[in-house]
């Protein structure tokens, strides 16, 4: 089992201007209370998460509409470190076209406390090709599939139009390129534009008939 989820703490980086994680204690055993209770504030885009279409489409479904089937099953990790963009040619060369679930490594080192802005974005034509070849989920260790300054959100929209969920901020540093079974269940957070995910890789075939 390989955990490809980024840790969440007060030091976890957010998208610039987004809400960081904060934990406030409302009751503490150390203060004489009978239990400890906390209150958590965070953006659903912090750490490893799944985007819902409502994130980039005013008419798009919210996070509660995300089905589970796309987040369970065979997945292929492809190494795209050193590329300026996730192009159709490069993804095709690595066997991504035709894979049901594609997870892309773009970072040499994952530092959860640092926001990375110079990641390679997903080319819209590559998203279209994968969608047409049976893609059901796309994941990346970058904070987005589109450039930081993108207003069009083209790759998001191509994947969303094909009902393909997007995983962002994965940690693929401990996983070699190749085939795995993915378990990346989103929280049942009903009315948000994204939701946190705990993502794991298992040896291929581990999920049996579920996959």
Short mmCIF file of C-alpha atoms in Angstrom, two decimals:
data_model
loop_
_atom_site.label_atom_id
_atom_site.label_comp_id
_atom_site.label_asym_id
_atom_site.label_seq_id
_atom_site.Cartn_x
_atom_site.Cartn_y
_atom_site.Cartn_z
CA UNK A 1 0.00 0.00 0.00
CA UNK A 2 1.32 3.45 -0.97
CA UNK A 3 -0.31 6.50 0.56
CA UNK A 4 -0.37 9.24 -2.11
CA UNK A 5 -2.23 11.74 0.08
CA UNK A 6 -0.59 14.94 1.25
CA UNK A 7 -0.65 15.62 4.99
CA UNK A 8 -2.91 18.38 6.27
CA UNK A 9 -1.73 20.80 8.94
CA UNK A 10 -1.57 24.50 9.66
CA UNK A 11 1.58 24.69 7.52
CA UNK A 12 0.06 23.02 4.44
CA UNK A 13 0.27 25.43 1.52
CA UNK A 14 -2.92 26.72 -0.11
CA UNK A 15 -3.60 28.27 -3.46
CA UNK A 16 -2.59 31.95 -3.01
CA UNK A 17 -5.41 33.73 -1.20
CA UNK A 18 -7.28 30.55 -0.28
CA UNK A 19 -8.21 29.53 3.27
CA UNK A 20 -5.53 27.59 5.19
CA UNK A 21 -6.30 24.88 7.69
CA UNK A 22 -6.89 26.10 11.25
CA UNK A 23 -7.84 23.99 14.26
CA UNK A 24 -9.41 25.69 17.27
CA UNK A 25 -10.07 23.80 20.47
CA UNK A 26 -13.51 24.38 21.98
CA UNK A 27 -13.00 21.90 24.84
CA UNK A 28 -9.76 20.46 26.22
CA UNK A 29 -9.12 17.62 28.63
CA UNK A 30 -6.05 19.53 29.76
CA UNK A 31 -8.31 22.44 30.74
CA UNK A 32 -10.58 20.32 32.90
CA UNK A 33 -13.24 19.47 30.31
CA UNK A 34 -14.59 15.92 30.15
CA UNK A 35 -13.58 15.56 26.48
CA UNK A 36 -11.48 17.37 23.90
CA UNK A 37 -13.34 18.91 20.96
CA UNK A 38 -11.99 20.91 18.05
CA UNK A 39 -13.34 23.09 15.26
CA UNK A 40 -11.71 22.94 11.82
CA UNK A 41 -11.65 25.68 9.17
CA UNK A 42 -10.17 24.97 5.74
CA UNK A 43 -10.61 25.30 2.01
CA UNK A 44 -11.71 22.02 0.40
CA UNK A 45 -8.90 22.59 -2.14
CA UNK A 46 -6.14 22.32 0.45
CA UNK A 47 -4.02 19.18 0.18
CA UNK A 48 -5.20 16.20 -1.87
CA UNK A 49 -8.71 16.82 -3.16
CA UNK A 50 -11.23 16.22 -5.92
CA UNK A 51 -12.65 19.12 -7.88
CA UNK A 52 -16.38 19.16 -8.51
CA UNK A 53 -17.61 20.80 -11.74
CA UNK A 54 -19.08 23.66 -9.68
CA UNK A 55 -15.49 24.81 -9.14
CA UNK A 56 -15.19 26.05 -12.73
CA UNK A 57 -18.75 25.93 -14.11
CA UNK A 58 -21.57 28.06 -12.69
CA UNK A 59 -24.07 25.35 -13.66
CA UNK A 60 -21.83 22.45 -12.65
CA UNK A 61 -22.77 19.86 -10.00
CA UNK A 62 -21.49 20.26 -6.45
CA UNK A 63 -19.26 17.81 -4.62
CA UNK A 64 -22.14 15.68 -3.40
CA UNK A 65 -22.77 14.58 -6.97
CA UNK A 66 -19.35 12.95 -7.34
CA UNK A 67 -19.84 9.22 -7.87
CA UNK A 68 -17.52 6.68 -6.29
CA UNK A 69 -16.88 4.37 -9.25
CA UNK A 70 -14.34 6.68 -10.91
CA UNK A 71 -12.25 6.80 -7.73
CA UNK A 72 -11.83 3.00 -7.44
CA UNK A 73 -10.00 0.79 -9.90
CA UNK A 74 -7.02 0.38 -12.22
CA UNK A 75 -4.78 3.44 -12.59
CA UNK A 76 -1.59 4.22 -14.45
CA UNK A 77 1.11 6.53 -13.10
CA UNK A 78 3.08 8.38 -15.75
CA UNK A 79 6.23 10.40 -15.07
CA UNK A 80 6.13 13.81 -16.78
CA UNK A 81 8.85 15.53 -14.80
CA UNK A 82 10.84 18.01 -16.87
CA UNK A 83 8.01 18.73 -19.32
CA UNK A 84 6.62 22.25 -19.78
CA UNK A 85 3.16 20.89 -20.56
CA UNK A 86 1.27 17.60 -20.47
CA UNK A 87 0.94 17.27 -24.23
CA UNK A 88 -0.92 14.66 -26.22
CA UNK A 89 2.30 13.31 -27.76
CA UNK A 90 4.09 12.92 -24.42
CA UNK A 91 1.12 11.31 -22.67
CA UNK A 92 0.56 8.97 -25.60
CA UNK A 93 4.21 7.91 -25.49
CA UNK A 94 3.79 6.92 -21.85
CA UNK A 95 0.65 4.87 -22.38
CA UNK A 96 -1.78 7.33 -20.85
CA UNK A 97 -4.15 7.37 -23.81
CA UNK A 98 -6.55 4.49 -23.30
CA UNK A 99 -5.95 4.13 -19.56
CA UNK A 100 -9.04 4.45 -17.37
CA UNK A 101 -7.34 6.44 -14.63
CA UNK A 102 -4.22 8.49 -15.21
CA UNK A 103 -2.10 9.95 -12.40
CA UNK A 104 0.68 12.28 -13.52
CA UNK A 105 3.87 12.96 -11.62
CA UNK A 106 5.31 16.40 -12.38
CA UNK A 107 7.31 17.22 -9.22
CA UNK A 108 10.74 15.96 -8.19
CA UNK A 109 10.02 16.60 -4.52
CA UNK A 110 6.71 17.23 -2.78
CA UNK A 111 6.87 19.86 -0.05
CA UNK A 112 3.37 20.27 1.38
CA UNK A 113 4.28 23.61 2.94
CA UNK A 114 5.26 25.14 -0.45
CA UNK A 115 2.91 26.24 -3.22
CA UNK A 116 4.29 25.32 -6.65
CA UNK A 117 3.28 27.67 -9.46
CA UNK A 118 5.47 26.48 -12.35
CA UNK A 119 3.92 23.02 -12.87
CA UNK A 120 3.17 21.68 -16.39
CA UNK A 121 -0.54 22.15 -17.22
CA UNK A 122 -2.65 19.62 -19.08
CA UNK A 123 -3.09 20.49 -22.76
CA UNK A 124 -6.81 20.60 -23.67
CA UNK A 125 -6.25 18.41 -26.74
CA UNK A 126 -4.63 15.79 -24.52
CA UNK A 127 -7.62 15.93 -22.19
CA UNK A 128 -9.93 15.47 -25.17
CA UNK A 129 -7.95 12.48 -26.44
CA UNK A 130 -7.95 10.75 -23.05
CA UNK A 131 -11.66 11.43 -22.60
CA UNK A 132 -12.38 9.96 -26.01
CA UNK A 133 -10.32 6.87 -25.19
CA UNK A 134 -12.23 5.93 -22.04
CA UNK A 135 -10.67 8.02 -19.25
CA UNK A 136 -12.78 8.05 -16.07
CA UNK A 137 -10.43 9.99 -13.72
CA UNK A 138 -7.41 12.27 -14.10
CA UNK A 139 -5.00 13.04 -11.26
CA UNK A 140 -1.91 15.17 -10.82
CA UNK A 141 0.56 16.06 -8.09
CA UNK A 142 0.26 19.70 -9.20
CA UNK A 143 -2.26 22.10 -7.63
CA UNK A 144 -4.23 22.36 -10.89
CA UNK A 145 -4.60 20.94 -14.39
CA UNK A 146 -4.64 24.49 -15.80
CA UNK A 147 -1.99 27.22 -15.50
CA UNK A 148 -2.05 29.33 -12.35
CA UNK A 149 -3.16 32.43 -14.25
CA UNK A 150 -5.73 30.66 -16.45
CA UNK A 151 -9.11 32.35 -16.80
CA UNK A 152 -10.48 29.90 -19.38
CA UNK A 153 -9.83 26.77 -17.25
CA UNK A 154 -9.80 24.86 -20.55
CA UNK A 155 -8.51 21.50 -19.28
CA UNK A 156 -10.92 21.56 -16.34
CA UNK A 157 -13.80 22.22 -18.72
CA UNK A 158 -12.85 19.48 -21.19
CA UNK A 159 -12.67 16.91 -18.40
CA UNK A 160 -15.84 18.23 -16.78
CA UNK A 161 -17.78 18.04 -20.03
CA UNK A 162 -16.91 14.33 -20.13
CA UNK A 163 -17.88 13.86 -16.44
CA UNK A 164 -14.26 13.00 -15.55
CA UNK A 165 -13.33 13.85 -11.93
CA UNK A 166 -10.03 15.61 -11.26
CA UNK A 167 -7.66 14.78 -8.40
CA UNK A 168 -5.12 17.46 -7.50
CA UNK A 169 -2.21 17.78 -5.05
CA UNK A 170 -1.34 14.09 -5.00
CA UNK A 171 2.01 12.89 -3.64
CA UNK A 172 3.42 10.42 -6.15
CA UNK A 173 7.03 10.63 -4.95
CA UNK A 174 7.01 7.09 -3.49
CA UNK A 175 5.35 5.41 -6.47
CA UNK A 176 7.18 4.20 -9.56
CA UNK A 177 5.54 4.72 -12.96
CA UNK A 178 3.31 1.82 -13.88
CA UNK A 179 -0.02 0.18 -13.14
CA UNK A 180 -1.78 0.06 -9.77
CA UNK A 181 -5.22 -0.16 -8.24
CA UNK A 182 -6.38 3.21 -6.94
CA UNK A 183 -8.56 3.90 -3.91
CA UNK A 184 -9.22 7.65 -3.64
CA UNK A 185 -12.59 8.12 -2.02
CA UNK A 186 -13.87 11.70 -1.71
CA UNK A 187 -15.53 12.78 1.50
CA UNK A 188 -19.32 12.92 1.28
CA UNK A 189 -19.29 16.71 1.48
CA UNK A 190 -22.53 17.59 -0.25
CA UNK A 191 -22.60 21.28 -1.12
CA UNK A 192 -19.05 22.41 -1.88
CA UNK A 193 -17.04 22.87 -5.09
CA UNK A 194 -14.37 20.37 -4.00
CA UNK A 195 -13.80 17.77 -1.31
CA UNK A 196 -10.78 16.27 0.48
CA UNK A 197 -9.66 12.79 -0.59
CA UNK A 198 -7.58 10.02 1.03
CA UNK A 199 -5.77 8.38 -1.87
CA UNK A 200 -3.99 5.02 -1.81
CA UNK A 201 -2.29 2.81 -4.38
CA UNK A 202 -2.47 -0.99 -4.19
CA UNK A 203 -0.87 -3.70 -6.34
CA UNK A 204 -2.80 -4.21 -9.58
CA UNK A 205 -5.69 -6.61 -9.20
CA UNK A 206 -6.05 -6.03 -5.45
CA UNK A 207 -9.60 -4.72 -5.76
CA UNK A 208 -10.82 -7.80 -7.60
CA UNK A 209 -14.38 -7.46 -8.94
CA UNK A 210 -14.70 -3.93 -7.54
CA UNK A 211 -12.30 -2.75 -10.26
#
